[in-house]
Short mmCIF file of C-alpha atoms in Angstrom, two decimals:
data_model
loop_
_atom_site.label_atom_id
_atom_site.label_comp_id
_atom_site.label_asym_id
_atom_site.label_seq_id
_atom_site.Cartn_x
_atom_site.Cartn_y
_atom_site.Cartn_z
CA MET A 923 43.54 34.89 82.73
CA ASN A 924 47.26 35.53 83.38
CA GLN A 925 46.42 38.47 85.64
CA TRP A 926 43.77 36.43 87.49
CA LEU A 927 46.25 33.60 88.14
CA ASP A 928 49.04 36.00 89.06
CA GLU A 929 46.89 37.73 91.67
CA ARG A 930 46.23 34.38 93.36
CA LEU A 931 49.38 32.34 92.73
CA HIS A 932 51.98 35.12 92.25
CA ILE A 933 53.30 33.46 89.08
CA SER A 934 55.36 36.52 88.21
CA ARG A 935 57.35 36.06 91.43
CA LEU A 936 57.89 32.40 90.55
CA ASN A 937 59.14 33.44 87.12
CA ASP A 938 61.50 36.06 88.50
CA LYS A 939 62.90 33.85 91.26
CA PHE A 940 63.06 30.38 89.69
CA LEU A 941 62.06 30.22 86.03
CA ARG A 942 64.71 32.75 85.01
CA LYS A 943 67.42 31.03 87.05
CA ALA A 944 70.68 30.94 85.09
CA PHE A 945 72.02 27.48 84.22
CA PRO A 946 75.70 27.05 83.31
CA VAL A 947 76.30 25.96 79.75
CA HIS A 948 78.51 22.90 79.93
CA HIS A 949 77.88 19.33 78.74
CA SER A 950 78.89 17.72 82.04
CA PHE A 951 76.03 19.47 83.86
CA PHE A 952 73.53 17.37 81.92
CA LEU A 953 74.59 14.22 83.82
CA GLY A 954 72.41 15.17 86.79
CA GLU A 955 69.52 15.94 84.46
CA ILE A 956 69.84 12.54 82.76
CA THR A 957 69.59 10.96 86.22
CA LEU A 958 66.41 12.96 86.86
CA PHE A 959 64.94 12.07 83.44
CA SER A 960 65.63 8.39 84.14
CA LEU A 961 63.80 8.58 87.47
CA ILE A 962 60.77 10.22 85.82
CA ILE A 963 60.63 7.59 83.05
CA LEU A 964 61.07 4.82 85.64
CA ILE A 965 58.09 6.14 87.60
CA ILE A 966 55.92 6.37 84.46
CA THR A 967 56.82 2.90 83.16
CA GLY A 968 56.54 1.48 86.69
CA ILE A 969 52.98 2.77 87.02
CA VAL A 970 52.01 1.13 83.72
CA LEU A 971 53.70 -2.15 84.69
CA ALA A 972 51.96 -2.13 88.07
CA LEU A 973 48.57 -2.18 86.31
CA SER A 974 49.28 -5.70 85.02
CA TYR A 975 51.46 -7.08 87.82
CA GLU A 976 50.05 -9.23 90.63
CA PRO A 977 52.17 -8.85 93.79
CA SER A 978 51.61 -12.29 95.25
CA ASN A 979 53.48 -15.58 95.42
CA SER A 980 50.25 -17.54 95.89
CA LEU A 981 49.89 -20.35 93.38
CA VAL A 982 47.56 -19.91 90.38
CA VAL A 983 46.85 -22.08 87.34
CA ASN A 984 49.17 -21.40 84.40
CA SER A 985 46.84 -20.02 81.71
CA PHE A 986 49.41 -20.81 78.98
CA ASP A 987 49.76 -24.46 80.03
CA PRO A 988 46.97 -25.31 82.51
CA GLY A 989 47.79 -29.00 82.75
CA THR A 990 44.94 -31.37 83.65
CA ALA A 991 42.11 -31.29 86.15
CA ASP A 992 43.86 -33.96 88.21
CA LYS A 993 47.26 -32.29 87.99
CA PRO A 994 46.97 -28.57 87.24
CA ASN A 995 50.12 -26.63 86.35
CA MET A 996 50.48 -24.14 89.19
CA LEU A 997 52.72 -21.04 89.17
CA PRO A 998 53.33 -18.16 91.60
CA ALA A 999 50.93 -15.35 90.74
CA ALA A 1000 53.76 -12.80 90.40
CA TYR A 1001 55.64 -14.95 87.91
CA HIS A 1002 52.45 -15.77 86.00
CA SER A 1003 51.57 -12.07 85.70
CA VAL A 1004 55.03 -11.40 84.23
CA LEU A 1005 54.46 -14.15 81.64
CA LYS A 1006 51.13 -12.53 80.71
CA LEU A 1007 52.80 -9.13 80.58
CA ASN A 1008 55.47 -10.48 78.23
CA ALA A 1009 52.70 -11.83 75.97
CA MET A 1010 50.92 -8.46 75.76
CA PRO A 1011 51.68 -6.13 72.83
CA PHE A 1012 54.75 -4.12 73.82
CA GLY A 1013 54.61 -5.62 77.33
CA ASP A 1014 58.08 -7.11 77.16
CA MET A 1015 59.32 -3.89 75.55
CA LEU A 1016 57.98 -1.92 78.51
CA ARG A 1017 59.80 -4.21 80.94
CA ARG A 1018 63.01 -3.76 78.98
CA VAL A 1019 62.73 0.03 79.03
CA HIS A 1020 62.09 -0.04 82.79
CA HIS A 1021 65.04 -2.36 83.41
CA TRP A 1022 67.61 -0.57 81.27
CA MET A 1023 66.46 2.84 82.46
CA ALA A 1024 67.25 1.74 86.01
CA ASN A 1025 70.77 0.77 84.93
CA ILE A 1026 71.21 4.08 83.09
CA MET A 1027 69.97 6.06 86.10
CA VAL A 1028 72.58 4.46 88.37
CA ALA A 1029 75.29 4.89 85.71
CA ALA A 1030 74.42 8.58 85.19
CA ALA A 1031 74.41 9.13 88.96
CA VAL A 1032 77.84 7.47 89.29
CA ILE A 1033 79.36 9.55 86.47
CA HIS A 1034 77.69 12.68 87.86
CA MET A 1035 79.30 12.08 91.26
CA MET A 1036 82.64 11.43 89.58
CA ARG A 1037 82.35 14.84 87.94
CA ILE A 1038 81.50 16.40 91.31
CA TYR A 1039 84.48 14.72 92.97
CA PHE A 1040 87.12 15.42 90.33
CA THR A 1041 86.13 19.08 89.94
CA GLY A 1042 85.93 19.74 93.69
CA ALA A 1043 82.23 20.63 93.55
CA PHE A 1044 81.69 18.83 96.87
CA LYS A 1045 83.52 21.57 98.76
CA LYS A 1046 81.99 24.24 100.98
CA PRO A 1047 79.11 25.13 100.85
CA ARG A 1048 77.92 22.02 98.95
CA GLU A 1049 78.85 19.26 101.44
CA ILE A 1050 75.20 18.55 102.29
CA ASN A 1051 74.32 17.99 98.64
CA TRP A 1052 77.21 15.53 98.31
CA TRP A 1053 75.79 13.51 101.20
CA ILE A 1054 72.28 13.69 99.74
CA GLY A 1055 73.72 12.53 96.40
CA MET A 1056 75.35 9.57 98.15
CA LEU A 1057 72.01 8.63 99.72
CA LEU A 1058 70.35 8.93 96.32
CA LEU A 1059 72.92 6.56 94.83
CA ILE A 1060 72.45 4.00 97.62
CA PHE A 1061 68.65 4.08 97.51
CA ALA A 1062 68.63 3.96 93.70
CA ALA A 1063 70.66 0.74 93.88
CA LEU A 1064 68.31 -0.69 96.55
CA THR A 1065 65.28 0.20 94.41
CA ALA A 1066 66.83 -1.57 91.44
CA VAL A 1067 67.57 -4.68 93.53
CA THR A 1068 63.98 -4.90 94.78
CA GLY A 1069 62.76 -4.54 91.20
CA TYR A 1070 65.01 -7.43 90.20
CA ILE A 1071 63.16 -9.67 92.66
CA LEU A 1072 59.58 -8.90 91.59
CA PRO A 1073 59.36 -11.16 88.47
CA TYR A 1074 59.85 -14.08 90.88
CA ASP A 1075 61.28 -16.42 88.29
CA ASN A 1076 64.03 -18.82 89.33
CA TYR A 1077 66.65 -16.13 88.70
CA SER A 1078 64.85 -13.70 91.02
CA TYR A 1079 64.28 -16.48 93.55
CA ASN A 1080 68.00 -17.23 93.72
CA THR A 1081 68.75 -13.50 93.93
CA VAL A 1082 66.46 -12.91 96.92
CA LYS A 1083 67.88 -16.05 98.54
CA VAL A 1084 71.35 -14.48 98.41
CA VAL A 1085 70.07 -11.12 99.70
CA TYR A 1086 68.22 -12.84 102.56
CA GLY A 1087 71.38 -14.75 103.48
CA ILE A 1088 73.40 -11.52 103.53
CA ALA A 1089 70.87 -9.84 105.83
CA ALA A 1090 70.83 -12.90 108.09
CA SER A 1091 74.65 -12.86 108.33
CA ILE A 1092 74.66 -9.64 110.40
CA PRO A 1093 75.88 -10.56 113.91
CA TRP A 1094 73.40 -10.67 116.80
CA ILE A 1095 70.41 -9.21 114.91
CA GLY A 1096 70.73 -10.84 111.48
CA THR A 1097 67.98 -13.46 111.79
CA TRP A 1098 65.50 -10.99 113.26
CA LEU A 1099 66.41 -8.32 110.69
CA ALA A 1100 66.06 -10.70 107.73
CA GLN A 1101 62.68 -11.92 108.95
CA ALA A 1102 61.47 -8.36 109.54
CA ALA A 1103 62.67 -7.17 106.12
CA PHE A 1104 61.33 -10.17 104.15
CA ALA A 1105 58.10 -10.86 106.07
CA GLY A 1106 59.27 -14.05 107.76
CA ASN A 1107 61.60 -16.90 106.95
CA PHE A 1108 62.69 -17.46 103.36
CA PRO A 1109 60.82 -18.44 101.26
CA GLY A 1110 57.68 -17.07 102.89
CA ASP A 1111 54.22 -16.26 101.60
CA GLY A 1112 54.62 -12.54 102.30
CA ILE A 1113 57.93 -11.95 100.55
CA ILE A 1114 56.61 -10.61 97.23
CA PRO A 1115 54.01 -8.25 98.76
CA ARG A 1116 56.70 -6.93 101.11
CA ILE A 1117 59.25 -6.38 98.32
CA TYR A 1118 56.52 -4.85 96.15
CA GLY A 1119 55.74 -2.35 98.90
CA TYR A 1120 59.39 -1.40 99.11
CA HIS A 1121 59.70 -1.05 95.35
CA ILE A 1122 56.63 1.02 94.50
CA MET A 1123 56.07 3.05 97.70
CA LEU A 1124 58.84 3.25 100.29
CA LEU A 1125 61.95 3.50 98.11
CA PRO A 1126 60.45 5.75 95.37
CA GLY A 1127 59.13 8.02 98.12
CA ILE A 1128 62.61 8.29 99.61
CA LEU A 1129 64.12 8.91 96.15
CA LEU A 1130 61.61 11.66 95.36
CA ALA A 1131 62.14 13.33 98.74
CA LEU A 1132 65.92 13.23 98.38
CA THR A 1133 65.71 14.47 94.78
CA GLY A 1134 63.52 17.38 95.87
CA ALA A 1135 65.93 18.30 98.67
CA HIS A 1136 68.89 17.94 96.30
CA MET A 1137 67.36 20.29 93.74
CA LEU A 1138 66.17 22.86 96.29
CA ILE A 1139 69.64 23.09 97.81
CA MET A 1140 71.17 23.35 94.34
CA ILE A 1141 68.80 26.21 93.45
CA LYS A 1142 69.59 27.93 96.74
CA GLN A 1143 73.37 27.54 96.50
CA LYS A 1144 73.63 27.81 92.70
CA HIS A 1145 75.75 25.57 90.47
CA THR A 1146 79.49 25.52 90.61
CA GLN A 1147 80.46 27.57 87.59
CA PRO A 1148 82.71 26.31 84.76
CA GLN A 1149 86.15 27.91 84.64
CA TYR A 1150 85.22 30.13 81.68
CA ALA A 1151 82.68 31.93 83.89
CA LYS A 1152 85.50 33.24 86.11
CA ARG A 1153 87.00 35.09 83.15
CA ILE A 1154 83.64 36.51 82.02
CA ALA A 1155 82.17 37.71 85.33
CA TYR A 1156 83.91 36.80 88.58
CA LYS A 1157 81.56 35.45 91.30
CA LYS A 1158 78.50 36.06 89.13
CA ILE A 1159 76.18 33.42 87.70
CA VAL A 1160 76.91 32.95 84.01
CA GLY A 1161 74.46 30.87 81.99
CA VAL A 1162 71.15 30.74 80.16
CA PRO A 1163 67.70 31.27 81.77
CA LEU A 1164 65.77 28.15 82.77
CA LEU A 1165 62.41 28.76 81.07
CA THR A 1166 63.33 30.30 77.74
CA GLN A 1167 66.58 28.53 76.84
CA GLN A 1168 67.51 25.74 79.26
CA THR A 1169 64.09 24.09 79.16
CA PRO A 1170 64.07 23.57 75.35
CA ILE A 1171 67.58 22.10 75.61
CA MET A 1172 66.39 19.76 78.37
CA LEU A 1173 63.35 18.71 76.33
CA MET A 1174 65.50 17.92 73.28
CA LEU A 1175 67.90 15.94 75.48
CA THR A 1176 64.96 14.06 77.03
CA LEU A 1177 63.52 13.08 73.64
CA LEU A 1178 66.93 12.04 72.29
CA PHE A 1179 67.68 10.10 75.46
CA ALA A 1180 64.28 8.35 75.43
CA GLY A 1181 64.74 7.43 71.75
CA ILE A 1182 68.16 5.91 72.40
CA VAL A 1183 66.83 3.86 75.33
CA LEU A 1184 63.87 2.61 73.25
CA LEU A 1185 66.22 1.56 70.48
CA PHE A 1186 68.50 -0.11 73.00
CA ALA A 1187 65.60 -1.95 74.68
CA ALA A 1188 64.24 -3.14 71.32
CA PHE A 1189 67.29 -5.36 70.77
CA ILE A 1190 68.54 -6.28 74.27
CA PRO A 1191 66.21 -8.14 76.69
CA VAL A 1192 66.18 -7.83 80.49
CA HIS A 1193 68.42 -10.88 80.79
CA PRO A 1194 70.74 -10.55 77.75
CA SER A 1195 71.26 -14.31 77.58
CA HIS A 1196 67.77 -15.67 78.40
CA PRO A 1197 64.19 -14.42 78.96
CA SER A 1198 62.22 -15.05 82.17
CA GLU A 1199 60.55 -18.09 80.57
CA PHE A 1200 63.96 -19.76 80.28
CA PHE A 1201 64.60 -19.69 84.03
CA GLY A 1202 61.12 -20.91 84.87
CA PRO A 1203 59.26 -20.54 88.16
CA PRO A 1204 61.04 -20.57 91.54
CA SER A 1205 62.60 -23.88 92.44
CA THR A 1206 65.33 -25.38 94.58
CA THR A 1207 67.45 -25.84 91.45
CA PRO A 1208 70.32 -23.35 91.72
CA ILE A 1209 71.46 -21.18 88.80
CA ASN A 1210 75.16 -21.42 88.09
CA ASN A 1211 77.22 -18.23 88.25
CA ILE A 1212 74.34 -15.96 89.21
CA LYS A 1213 75.58 -12.36 89.27
CA PRO A 1214 74.11 -9.01 90.29
CA ASP A 1215 73.96 -5.97 88.03
CA TRP A 1216 77.21 -4.16 87.31
CA TYR A 1217 76.91 -1.60 90.13
CA LEU A 1218 76.88 -4.36 92.79
CA LEU A 1219 79.35 -6.65 91.08
CA TRP A 1220 82.25 -5.37 93.19
CA ILE A 1221 80.52 -6.68 96.32
CA PHE A 1222 79.97 -10.02 94.61
CA GLY A 1223 83.68 -10.06 93.75
CA ALA A 1224 84.62 -9.49 97.38
CA LEU A 1225 82.44 -12.44 98.40
CA ALA A 1226 84.09 -14.59 95.72
CA ILE A 1227 87.65 -14.13 97.00
CA ILE A 1228 87.28 -13.70 100.76
CA PRO A 1229 88.21 -17.02 102.40
CA SER A 1230 85.44 -18.67 104.39
CA PHE A 1231 85.75 -18.02 108.14
CA GLU A 1232 83.66 -17.52 111.26
CA PHE A 1233 84.31 -15.84 114.61
CA ASN A 1234 81.96 -16.10 117.57
CA ILE A 1235 82.02 -12.86 119.57
CA PHE A 1236 79.60 -12.66 122.52
CA GLY A 1237 77.19 -14.95 120.74
CA GLY A 1238 77.34 -13.15 117.40
CA ILE A 1239 78.84 -14.82 114.35
CA ILE A 1240 81.15 -12.64 112.23
CA GLY A 1241 81.75 -14.53 109.00
CA SER A 1242 83.04 -14.03 105.49
CA GLU A 1243 79.56 -13.28 104.11
CA PHE A 1244 79.00 -10.43 106.58
CA THR A 1245 82.54 -9.12 106.01
CA GLY A 1246 82.32 -9.11 102.22
CA ALA A 1247 78.71 -8.00 101.73
CA ILE A 1248 78.10 -5.68 104.71
CA LEU A 1249 81.31 -4.60 106.44
CA LEU A 1250 83.43 -3.91 103.33
CA PRO A 1251 80.71 -1.90 101.49
CA THR A 1252 80.11 0.07 104.70
CA VAL A 1253 83.79 1.02 104.82
CA VAL A 1254 83.83 1.96 101.11
CA LEU A 1255 80.64 4.03 101.31
CA GLY A 1256 81.81 5.59 104.58
CA ALA A 1257 84.99 6.74 102.84
CA MET A 1258 82.89 8.29 100.08
CA PHE A 1259 80.68 10.06 102.63
CA ALA A 1260 83.81 11.44 104.31
CA VAL A 1261 85.14 13.12 101.14
CA PRO A 1262 83.82 16.65 101.93
CA MET A 1263 85.31 16.50 105.43
CA LEU A 1264 88.80 16.11 103.98
CA ASP A 1265 88.63 19.60 102.48
CA ARG A 1266 90.46 22.08 104.71
CA SER A 1267 89.58 25.28 102.84
CA LYS A 1268 87.45 27.85 104.69
CA ASP A 1269 86.33 29.84 101.66
CA ASN A 1270 83.34 28.94 99.49
CA ASN A 1271 84.14 27.23 96.22
CA TYR A 1272 82.41 28.95 93.30
CA TYR A 1273 84.13 27.35 90.28
CA ALA A 1274 84.80 23.84 89.04
CA GLU A 1275 88.45 23.02 89.54
CA ASN A 1276 90.80 21.60 86.95
CA PRO A 1277 91.48 18.02 88.14
CA THR A 1278 95.15 18.24 87.12
CA ASN A 1279 95.61 21.13 89.56
CA HIS A 1280 94.83 18.68 92.38
CA PRO A 1281 96.92 15.62 91.52
CA VAL A 1282 96.55 13.78 94.83
CA ARG A 1283 92.75 13.99 94.77
CA LEU A 1284 92.76 12.93 91.12
CA ALA A 1285 95.11 10.01 91.82
CA ILE A 1286 93.08 8.81 94.81
CA GLY A 1287 89.89 8.93 92.72
CA THR A 1288 91.36 6.97 89.81
CA ALA A 1289 92.93 4.43 92.19
CA PHE A 1290 89.57 4.00 93.91
CA MET A 1291 87.86 3.35 90.57
CA ALA A 1292 90.60 0.88 89.65
CA LEU A 1293 89.98 -0.94 92.94
CA LEU A 1294 86.25 -1.27 92.24
CA ILE A 1295 86.95 -2.47 88.68
CA VAL A 1296 89.35 -5.17 89.89
CA MET A 1297 86.85 -6.27 92.55
CA SER A 1298 84.16 -6.42 89.85
CA VAL A 1299 86.45 -8.58 87.70
CA ALA A 1300 86.84 -10.86 90.74
CA GLY A 1301 83.09 -11.45 90.50
CA TYR A 1302 83.84 -13.37 87.30
CA LYS A 1303 86.22 -15.75 89.07
CA PRO A 1304 84.29 -18.91 88.04
CA ASP A 1305 84.19 -17.70 84.44
CA LEU A 1306 87.93 -16.90 84.48
CA ILE A 1307 88.63 -20.39 85.81
CA SER A 1308 86.40 -22.08 83.23
CA ALA A 1309 88.13 -20.06 80.48
CA ASN A 1310 91.54 -21.27 81.77
CA VAL A 1311 92.64 -17.68 82.45
CA LEU A 1312 93.05 -18.66 86.11
CA THR A 1313 93.07 -21.95 87.94
CA THR A 1314 91.23 -23.01 91.05
CA ALA A 1315 94.53 -23.12 92.93
CA ASN A 1316 95.80 -19.63 92.04
CA ALA A 1317 92.60 -17.62 91.40
CA ASN A 1318 92.28 -16.08 94.86
CA THR A 1319 96.00 -15.32 95.12
CA VAL A 1320 96.15 -13.62 91.72
CA LEU A 1321 93.01 -11.58 92.32
CA TRP A 1322 94.15 -10.45 95.79
CA ILE A 1323 97.50 -9.35 94.33
CA LEU A 1324 95.69 -7.40 91.62
CA ILE A 1325 93.45 -5.73 94.21
CA PHE A 1326 96.51 -4.21 95.89
CA VAL A 1327 98.80 -3.73 92.88
CA VAL A 1328 96.45 -2.24 90.28
CA PRO A 1329 95.19 0.68 92.47
CA ALA A 1330 98.78 1.43 93.60
CA VAL A 1331 100.07 1.45 90.02
CA THR A 1332 97.09 3.58 88.96
CA TYR A 1333 97.80 6.08 91.74
CA PHE A 1334 101.46 6.60 90.90
CA ALA A 1335 100.81 6.52 87.13
CA THR A 1336 98.21 9.28 87.56
CA ILE A 1337 100.65 11.37 89.61
CA GLY A 1338 103.31 10.89 86.92
CA ILE A 1339 100.97 11.80 84.08
CA VAL A 1340 99.76 14.93 85.88
CA ARG A 1341 103.34 16.02 86.53
CA GLY A 1342 104.08 15.55 82.83
CA ILE A 1343 101.04 17.61 81.87
CA ARG A 1344 102.02 20.38 84.27
CA ALA A 1345 105.60 20.37 82.96
CA LEU A 1346 104.32 20.77 79.40
CA ARG A 1347 101.97 23.52 80.53
CA GLU A 1348 104.80 25.39 82.27
CA ALA A 1349 107.02 24.98 79.19
CA ASP A 1350 104.24 26.45 77.00
CA GLU A 1351 103.90 29.38 79.40
CA ARG A 1352 107.68 30.03 79.30
CA ASP A 1353 107.63 29.90 75.49
CA SER A 1354 104.69 32.33 75.40
CA LEU A 1355 106.50 34.74 77.72
CA ALA A 1356 109.69 34.45 75.65
CA HIS A 1357 107.80 35.18 72.43
CA SER A 1358 106.03 38.14 74.07
CA ALA A 1359 109.35 39.55 75.30
CA ALA A 1360 110.90 39.12 71.85
CA ALA A 1361 107.94 40.86 70.23
CA ASP A 1362 108.27 43.80 72.64
CA ASP A 1363 111.96 44.16 71.80
#
């Protein structure tokens, strides 16, 4: 059988070229694999959820509380299908796994890209994979946002209302773009089918295509090697073969990871404070202090502290909503896309760099993270005011000061710490040389 298959499919060539590929042995390299495992589990759980979900906002009779013949209790079909899903054995558990896996996928991708940045793994010849990784991060966040809308409870309704308003705030083309993206004016009859199409077909297709390209380029270019590989065999791939050693490690990690997520989902619902039934069906009643998931909270923080303004330029309105939710994220993401272009080296980078050997890059990265953290904290401005940490009068001023001060302090503190580490390292080297010289004498 093996010979028959090999004559037709050339499996031996596949084994020699790909299945025996050497993988570096280092714990940080599993971050990308966790992101991939999360995507696979999201696809599997999403398929199962789709079997019970009805992508429609047409009104149907509530089977749990039908009302009377004269006054039936009507609910959007999408929301009603989520209620029925929650009532199924392990239905709510499946939703929780899907939700938290999406959060973990974005978190693993963020930490993975932090590892790439701080170790210089974005340098030549891996610039293209950095850009593909950035696109993966953006489309993963968009996929998660569309999934947030599908339950179509009042929380989701208020969320899509905010997203629609942001799209409509784009100068000149905003109204047309929002209507094209959401199948008409909000709230329209086609909004849930349109979002459902994005969530289960368009965005997963883009994610799978980008993931395939990312992995093919990685296989072609090879991993950046850990520093220990330079001492063992310079410019040679040091690691364990994919099929016989790396694959069992990956399977064990997958099972452990899936078990942890199941345990996590068993105790923490999709909305940690309230289930979907608490928010009820869509209504004009607003939800106080609605917030996005953690990876978009920094944008929400920017919207919270940017003063309201509007400029009319050639018929287009540039306002605070467009500035905070579109223009600012574009600048931030553009800076992240530009990272590989700041590298001036002409030689290929084969090995992961020690972050302390590049203090400016390290300081810029930590300052950037500090900026996003402070902006995320700004998203809790109403909560900080209600807790008497800030007041209505000084909240914006204090948060704006922190946005400039905290990253600056983080930058110079990082530079100082790195200089201290390097001084200690140099002192240890001098002591080692002195001891060696004394031993020779």
